[in-house]
mmCIF file of C-alpha atoms in Angstrom:
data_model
loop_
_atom_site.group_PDB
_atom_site.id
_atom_site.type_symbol
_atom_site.label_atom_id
_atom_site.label_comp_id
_atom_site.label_asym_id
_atom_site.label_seq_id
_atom_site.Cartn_x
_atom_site.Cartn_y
_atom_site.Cartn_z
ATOM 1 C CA UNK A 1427 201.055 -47.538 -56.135
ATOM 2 C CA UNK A 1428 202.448 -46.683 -59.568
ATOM 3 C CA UNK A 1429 206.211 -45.772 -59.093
ATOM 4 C CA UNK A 1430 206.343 -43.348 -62.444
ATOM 5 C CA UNK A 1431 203.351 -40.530 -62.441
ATOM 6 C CA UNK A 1432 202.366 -37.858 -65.089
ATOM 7 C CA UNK A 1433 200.066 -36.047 -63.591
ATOM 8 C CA UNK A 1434 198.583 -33.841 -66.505
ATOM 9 C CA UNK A 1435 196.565 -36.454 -68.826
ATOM 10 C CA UNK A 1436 196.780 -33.959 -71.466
ATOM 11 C CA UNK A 1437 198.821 -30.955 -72.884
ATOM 12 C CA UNK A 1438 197.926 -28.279 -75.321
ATOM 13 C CA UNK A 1439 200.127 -25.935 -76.515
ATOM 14 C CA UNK A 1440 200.698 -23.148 -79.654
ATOM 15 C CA UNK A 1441 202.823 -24.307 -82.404
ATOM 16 C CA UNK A 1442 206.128 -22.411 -82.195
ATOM 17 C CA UNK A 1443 206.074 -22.711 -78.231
ATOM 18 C CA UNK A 1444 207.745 -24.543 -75.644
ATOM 19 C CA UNK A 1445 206.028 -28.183 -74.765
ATOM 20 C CA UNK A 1446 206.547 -29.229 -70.585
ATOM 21 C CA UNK A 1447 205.562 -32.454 -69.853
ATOM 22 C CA UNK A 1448 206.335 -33.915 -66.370
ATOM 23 C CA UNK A 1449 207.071 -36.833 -65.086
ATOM 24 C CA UNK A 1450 207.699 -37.975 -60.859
ATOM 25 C CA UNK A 1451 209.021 -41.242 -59.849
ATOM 26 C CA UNK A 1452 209.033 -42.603 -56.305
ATOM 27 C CA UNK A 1453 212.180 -45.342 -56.757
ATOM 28 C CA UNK A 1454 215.711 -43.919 -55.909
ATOM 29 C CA UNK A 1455 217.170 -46.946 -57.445
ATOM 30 C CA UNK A 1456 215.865 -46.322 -60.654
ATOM 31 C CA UNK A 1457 219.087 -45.013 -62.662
ATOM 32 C CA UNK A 1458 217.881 -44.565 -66.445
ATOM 33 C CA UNK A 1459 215.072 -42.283 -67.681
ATOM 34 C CA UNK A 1460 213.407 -42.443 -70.812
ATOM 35 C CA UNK A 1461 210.789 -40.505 -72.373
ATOM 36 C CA UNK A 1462 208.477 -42.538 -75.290
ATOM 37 C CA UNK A 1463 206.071 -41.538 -78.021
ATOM 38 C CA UNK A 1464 203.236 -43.105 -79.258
ATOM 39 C CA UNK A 1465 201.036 -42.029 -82.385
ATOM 40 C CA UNK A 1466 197.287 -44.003 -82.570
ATOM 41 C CA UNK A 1467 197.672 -46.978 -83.790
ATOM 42 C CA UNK A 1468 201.469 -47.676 -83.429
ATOM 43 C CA UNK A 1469 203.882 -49.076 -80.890
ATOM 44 C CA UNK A 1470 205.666 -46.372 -78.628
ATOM 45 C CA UNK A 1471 208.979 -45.512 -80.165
ATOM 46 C CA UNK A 1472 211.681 -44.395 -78.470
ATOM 47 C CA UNK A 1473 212.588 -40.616 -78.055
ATOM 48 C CA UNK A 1474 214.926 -39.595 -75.467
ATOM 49 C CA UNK A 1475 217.022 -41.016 -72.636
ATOM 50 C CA UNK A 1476 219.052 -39.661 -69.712
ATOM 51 C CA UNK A 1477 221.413 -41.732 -67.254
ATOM 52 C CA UNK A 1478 220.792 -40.509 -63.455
ATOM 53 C CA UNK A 1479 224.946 -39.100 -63.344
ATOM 54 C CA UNK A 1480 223.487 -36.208 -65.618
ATOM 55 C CA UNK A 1481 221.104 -33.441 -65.013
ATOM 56 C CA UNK A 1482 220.204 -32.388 -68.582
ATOM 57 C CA UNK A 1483 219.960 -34.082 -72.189
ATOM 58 C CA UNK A 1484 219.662 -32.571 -75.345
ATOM 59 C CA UNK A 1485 218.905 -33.962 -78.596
ATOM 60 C CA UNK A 1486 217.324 -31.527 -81.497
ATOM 61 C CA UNK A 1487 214.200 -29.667 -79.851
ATOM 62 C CA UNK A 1488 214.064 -32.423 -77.449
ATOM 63 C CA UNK A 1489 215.684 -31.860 -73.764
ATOM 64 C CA UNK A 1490 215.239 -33.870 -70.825
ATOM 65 C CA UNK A 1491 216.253 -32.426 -67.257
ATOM 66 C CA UNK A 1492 216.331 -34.455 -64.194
ATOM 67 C CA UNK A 1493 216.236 -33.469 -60.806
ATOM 68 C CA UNK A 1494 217.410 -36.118 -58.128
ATOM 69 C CA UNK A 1495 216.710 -34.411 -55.123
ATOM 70 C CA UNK A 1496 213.153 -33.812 -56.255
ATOM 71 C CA UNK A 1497 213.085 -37.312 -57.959
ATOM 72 C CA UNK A 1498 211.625 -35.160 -60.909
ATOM 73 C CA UNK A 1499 212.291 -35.307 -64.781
ATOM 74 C CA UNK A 1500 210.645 -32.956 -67.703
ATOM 75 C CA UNK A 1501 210.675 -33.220 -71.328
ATOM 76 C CA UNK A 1502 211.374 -29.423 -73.126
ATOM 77 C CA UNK A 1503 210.011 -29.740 -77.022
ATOM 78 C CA UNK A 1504 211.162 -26.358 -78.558
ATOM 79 C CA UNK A 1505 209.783 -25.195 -80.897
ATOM 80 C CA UNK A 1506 206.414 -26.956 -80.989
ATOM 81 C CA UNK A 1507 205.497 -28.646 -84.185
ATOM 82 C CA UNK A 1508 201.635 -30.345 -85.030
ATOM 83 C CA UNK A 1509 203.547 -33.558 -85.622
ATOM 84 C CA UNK A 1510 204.408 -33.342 -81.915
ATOM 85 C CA UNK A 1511 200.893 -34.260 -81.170
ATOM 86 C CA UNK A 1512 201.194 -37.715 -79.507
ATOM 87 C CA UNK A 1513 201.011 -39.354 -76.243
ATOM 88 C CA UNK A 1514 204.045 -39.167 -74.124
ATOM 89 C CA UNK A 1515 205.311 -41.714 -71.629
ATOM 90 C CA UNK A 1516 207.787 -41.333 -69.154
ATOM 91 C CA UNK A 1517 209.518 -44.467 -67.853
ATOM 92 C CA UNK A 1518 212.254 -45.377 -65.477
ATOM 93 C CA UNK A 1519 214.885 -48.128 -65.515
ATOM 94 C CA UNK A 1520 217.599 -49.572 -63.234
ATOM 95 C CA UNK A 1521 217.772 -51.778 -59.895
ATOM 96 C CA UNK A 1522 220.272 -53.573 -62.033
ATOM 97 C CA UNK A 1523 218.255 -56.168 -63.272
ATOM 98 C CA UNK A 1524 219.601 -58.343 -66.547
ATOM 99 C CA UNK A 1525 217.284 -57.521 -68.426
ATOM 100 C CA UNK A 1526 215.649 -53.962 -69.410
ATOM 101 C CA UNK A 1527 212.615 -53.766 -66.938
ATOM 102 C CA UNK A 1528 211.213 -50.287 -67.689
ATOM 103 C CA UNK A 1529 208.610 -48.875 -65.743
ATOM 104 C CA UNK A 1530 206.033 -46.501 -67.551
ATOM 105 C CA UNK A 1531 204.116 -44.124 -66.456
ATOM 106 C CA UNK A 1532 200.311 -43.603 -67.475
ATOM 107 C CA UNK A 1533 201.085 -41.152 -70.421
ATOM 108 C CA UNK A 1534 200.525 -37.448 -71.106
ATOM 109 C CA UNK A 1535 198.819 -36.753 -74.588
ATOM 110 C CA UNK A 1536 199.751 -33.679 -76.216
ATOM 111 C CA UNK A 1537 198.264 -31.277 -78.496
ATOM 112 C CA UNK A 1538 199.646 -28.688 -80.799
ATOM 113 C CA UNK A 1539 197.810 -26.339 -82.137
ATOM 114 C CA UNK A 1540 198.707 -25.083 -85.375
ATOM 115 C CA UNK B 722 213.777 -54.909 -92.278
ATOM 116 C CA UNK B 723 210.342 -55.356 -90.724
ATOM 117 C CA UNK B 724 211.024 -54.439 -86.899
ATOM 118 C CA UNK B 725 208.783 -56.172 -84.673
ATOM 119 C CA UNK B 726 205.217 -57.599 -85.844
ATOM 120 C CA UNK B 727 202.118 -58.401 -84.273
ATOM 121 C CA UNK B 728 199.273 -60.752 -85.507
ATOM 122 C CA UNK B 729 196.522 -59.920 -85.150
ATOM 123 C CA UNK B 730 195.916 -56.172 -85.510
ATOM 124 C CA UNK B 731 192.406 -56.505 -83.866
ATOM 125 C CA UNK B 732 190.491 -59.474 -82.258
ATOM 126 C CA UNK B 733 187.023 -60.057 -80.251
ATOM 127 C CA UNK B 734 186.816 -62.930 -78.083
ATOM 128 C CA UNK B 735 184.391 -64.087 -75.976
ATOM 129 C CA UNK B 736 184.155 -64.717 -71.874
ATOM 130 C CA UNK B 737 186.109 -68.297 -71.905
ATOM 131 C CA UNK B 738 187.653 -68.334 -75.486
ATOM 132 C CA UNK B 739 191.287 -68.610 -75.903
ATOM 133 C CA UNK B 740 194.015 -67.582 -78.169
ATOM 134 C CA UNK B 741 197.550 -66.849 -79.025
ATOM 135 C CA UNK B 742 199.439 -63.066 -79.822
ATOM 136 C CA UNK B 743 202.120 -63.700 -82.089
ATOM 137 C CA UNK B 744 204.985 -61.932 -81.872
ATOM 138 C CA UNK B 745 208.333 -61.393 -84.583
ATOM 139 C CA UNK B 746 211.228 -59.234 -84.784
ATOM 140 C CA UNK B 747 214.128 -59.449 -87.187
ATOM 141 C CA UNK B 748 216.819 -57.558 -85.197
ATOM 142 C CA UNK B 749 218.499 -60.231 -83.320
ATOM 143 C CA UNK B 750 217.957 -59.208 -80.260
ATOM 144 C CA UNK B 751 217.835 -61.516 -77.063
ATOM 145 C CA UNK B 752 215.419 -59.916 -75.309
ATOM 146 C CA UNK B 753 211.711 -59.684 -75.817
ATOM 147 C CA UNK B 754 208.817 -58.338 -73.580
ATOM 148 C CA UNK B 755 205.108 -58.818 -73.572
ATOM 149 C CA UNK B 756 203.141 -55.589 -72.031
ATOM 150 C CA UNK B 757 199.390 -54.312 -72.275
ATOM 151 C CA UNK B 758 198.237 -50.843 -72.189
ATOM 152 C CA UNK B 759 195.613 -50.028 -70.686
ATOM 153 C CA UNK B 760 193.789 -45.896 -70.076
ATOM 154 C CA UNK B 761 195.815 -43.822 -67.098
ATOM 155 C CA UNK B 762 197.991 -46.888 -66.655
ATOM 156 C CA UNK B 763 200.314 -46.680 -68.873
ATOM 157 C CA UNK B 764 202.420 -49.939 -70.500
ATOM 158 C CA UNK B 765 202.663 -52.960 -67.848
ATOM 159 C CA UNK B 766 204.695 -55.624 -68.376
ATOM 160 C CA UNK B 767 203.065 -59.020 -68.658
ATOM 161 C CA UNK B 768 206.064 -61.746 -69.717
ATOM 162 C CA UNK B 769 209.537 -60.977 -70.624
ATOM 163 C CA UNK B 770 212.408 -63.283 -72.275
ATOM 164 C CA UNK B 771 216.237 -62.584 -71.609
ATOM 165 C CA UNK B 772 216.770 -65.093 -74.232
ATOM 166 C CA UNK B 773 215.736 -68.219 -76.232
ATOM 167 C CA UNK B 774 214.483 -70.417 -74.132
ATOM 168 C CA UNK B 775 214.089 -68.768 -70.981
ATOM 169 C CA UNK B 776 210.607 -66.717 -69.715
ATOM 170 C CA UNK B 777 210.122 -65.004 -66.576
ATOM 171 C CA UNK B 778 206.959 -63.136 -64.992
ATOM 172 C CA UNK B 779 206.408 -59.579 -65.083
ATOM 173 C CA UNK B 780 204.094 -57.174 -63.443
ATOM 174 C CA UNK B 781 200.804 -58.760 -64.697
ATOM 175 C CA UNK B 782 201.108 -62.105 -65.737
ATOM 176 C CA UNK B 783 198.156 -63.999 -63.941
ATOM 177 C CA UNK B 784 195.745 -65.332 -66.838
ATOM 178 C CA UNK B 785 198.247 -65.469 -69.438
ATOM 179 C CA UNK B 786 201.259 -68.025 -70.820
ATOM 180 C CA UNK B 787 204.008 -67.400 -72.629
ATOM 181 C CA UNK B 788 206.156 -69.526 -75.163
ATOM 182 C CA UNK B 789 209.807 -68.291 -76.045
ATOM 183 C CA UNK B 790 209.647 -70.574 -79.583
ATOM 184 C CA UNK B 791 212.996 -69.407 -81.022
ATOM 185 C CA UNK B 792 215.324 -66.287 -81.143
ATOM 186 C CA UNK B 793 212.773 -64.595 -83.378
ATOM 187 C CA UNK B 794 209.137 -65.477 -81.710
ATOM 188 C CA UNK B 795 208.038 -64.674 -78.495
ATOM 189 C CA UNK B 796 203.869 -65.620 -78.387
ATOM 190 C CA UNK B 797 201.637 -64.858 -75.873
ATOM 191 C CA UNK B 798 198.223 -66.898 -75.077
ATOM 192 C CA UNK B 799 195.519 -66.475 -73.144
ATOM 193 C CA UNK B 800 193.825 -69.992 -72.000
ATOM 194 C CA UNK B 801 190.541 -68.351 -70.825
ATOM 195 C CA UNK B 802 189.980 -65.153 -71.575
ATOM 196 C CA UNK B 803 188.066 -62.475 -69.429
ATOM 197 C CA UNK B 804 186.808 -59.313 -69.862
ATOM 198 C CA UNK B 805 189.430 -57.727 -67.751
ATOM 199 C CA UNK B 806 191.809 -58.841 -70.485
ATOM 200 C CA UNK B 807 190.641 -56.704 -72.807
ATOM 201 C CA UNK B 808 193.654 -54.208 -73.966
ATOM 202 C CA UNK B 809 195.685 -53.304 -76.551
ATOM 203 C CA UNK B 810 198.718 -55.637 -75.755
ATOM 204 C CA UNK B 811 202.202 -54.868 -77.268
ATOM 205 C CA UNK B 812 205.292 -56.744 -78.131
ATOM 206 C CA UNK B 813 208.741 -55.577 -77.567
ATOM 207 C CA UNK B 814 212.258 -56.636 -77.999
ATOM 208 C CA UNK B 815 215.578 -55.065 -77.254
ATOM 209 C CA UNK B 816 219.516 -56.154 -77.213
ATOM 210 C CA UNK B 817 220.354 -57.657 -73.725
ATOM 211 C CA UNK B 818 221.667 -55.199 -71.134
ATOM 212 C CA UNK B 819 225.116 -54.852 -70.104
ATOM 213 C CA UNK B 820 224.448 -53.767 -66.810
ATOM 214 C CA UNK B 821 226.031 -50.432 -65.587
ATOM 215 C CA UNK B 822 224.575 -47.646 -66.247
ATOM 216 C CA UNK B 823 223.435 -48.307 -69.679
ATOM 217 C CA UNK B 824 219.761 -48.546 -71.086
ATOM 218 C CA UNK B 825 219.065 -50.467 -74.728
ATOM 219 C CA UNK B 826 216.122 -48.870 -76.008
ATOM 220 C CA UNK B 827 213.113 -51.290 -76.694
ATOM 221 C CA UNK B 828 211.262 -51.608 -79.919
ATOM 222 C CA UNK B 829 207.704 -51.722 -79.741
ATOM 223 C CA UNK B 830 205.494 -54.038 -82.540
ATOM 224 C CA UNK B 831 201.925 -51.852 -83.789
ATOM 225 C CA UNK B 832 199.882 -53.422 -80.942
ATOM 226 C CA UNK B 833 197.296 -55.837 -80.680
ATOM 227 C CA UNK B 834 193.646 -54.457 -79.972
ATOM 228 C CA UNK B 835 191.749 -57.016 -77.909
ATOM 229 C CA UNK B 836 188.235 -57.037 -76.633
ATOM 230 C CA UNK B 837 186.728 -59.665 -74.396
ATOM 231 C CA UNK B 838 182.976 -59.734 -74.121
#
């Protein structure tokens, strides 16, 4: 049973607009949140973070919110751009391992639309 | 600096065949991870490293080895390849973790496209 899910596969959205993606994890000991971005033919690089003692992170047009109680995080892109249009993976860390074990989840590819 | 590299970009094999992923990075770090992607499944972890020397299983490691050869290289083989292999398989490495409540963000190599017939 996959412990990080994205449920939408794919994303399209207006340039200018606000990007959602969403991500649910079933662990309650994971304690770090990441969200990754992949062009084709590259390696996922990494985007933003947030530690589980926040609720919100902000970097740019990028903010990540994280819900506890709902075990729910989201990634805000505002304002859209084209070169936005990637695949996004959510992924969770923790359970104090000493190494970085990061679960991902399956991915959400989104499209903006110029 | 180059980051992490993967050879080869792309490779067929067939049902049996075997061969090795190499795997480089140039920022010191201790630890390195092996994953493949695969579609709605997102990036599992086949091998990691902590450090030179030491290897430890991940998530999906049955049909594959793994050979920690220095600080730098972190190669992945597979003795006898299957269809079921077939991925793109990535290469990661990232400083060691402190523990707390601290992440150290990985850095991924361009992937390794691999088909099995």
């Amino acid at each position: 049973d996959q412990q990080v899910k994205q449920n939408s596969p794919s994303l399209s959205v207006q340039e200018g607009r606000i990007s959602i993606l969403n991500c649910d994890y079933t662990n309650s000991m994971f304690d770090y949140f990441l969200w990754y971005k992949k062009y084709p033919a590259e390696g996922p690089t990494f985007l933003i973070s947030i530690s589980s003692i926040k609720d919100k992170n902000e970097d740019g047009r990028f903010t990540v919110f994280l819900n506890k109680s709902a075990k729910h995080l989201s990634l805000h892109i505002v304002p859209s751009q084209p070169g936005d249009s990637a695949v996004y993976f959510c992924a969770a860390s923790g359970m104090k391992t000493s190494y970085d074990k990061v679960i991902f989840g399956p991915g959400t590819s989104l499209s903006v639309i110029p | 600096n180059a980051g992490v590299t993967q050879t080869p970009k792309f490779q067929v094999l067939k049902t049996g065949q075997s061969m090795t992923l190499q795997c480089a990075q140039d920022m010191n770090h201790n630890s390195m991870y092996w994953y493949r992607q695969d579609p709605g499944m997102g990036l599992r972890l086949i091998y990691y490293s902590a450090s030179e020397g030491t290897t430890d299983k991940g998530e999906v490691p049955n049909g594959y080895n793994v050979s920690r050869l220095n600080k730098r290289e972190f190669s992945l083989r597979l003795e006898s390849a299957a269809p079921s292999q077939t991925s793109v398989y990535f290469c990661a490495s990232s400083e060691e973790r402190r523990g707390g409540n601290t992440y150290n963000e990985q850095f991924f190599g361009p992937g390794t496209r691999l088909t099995v017939l």
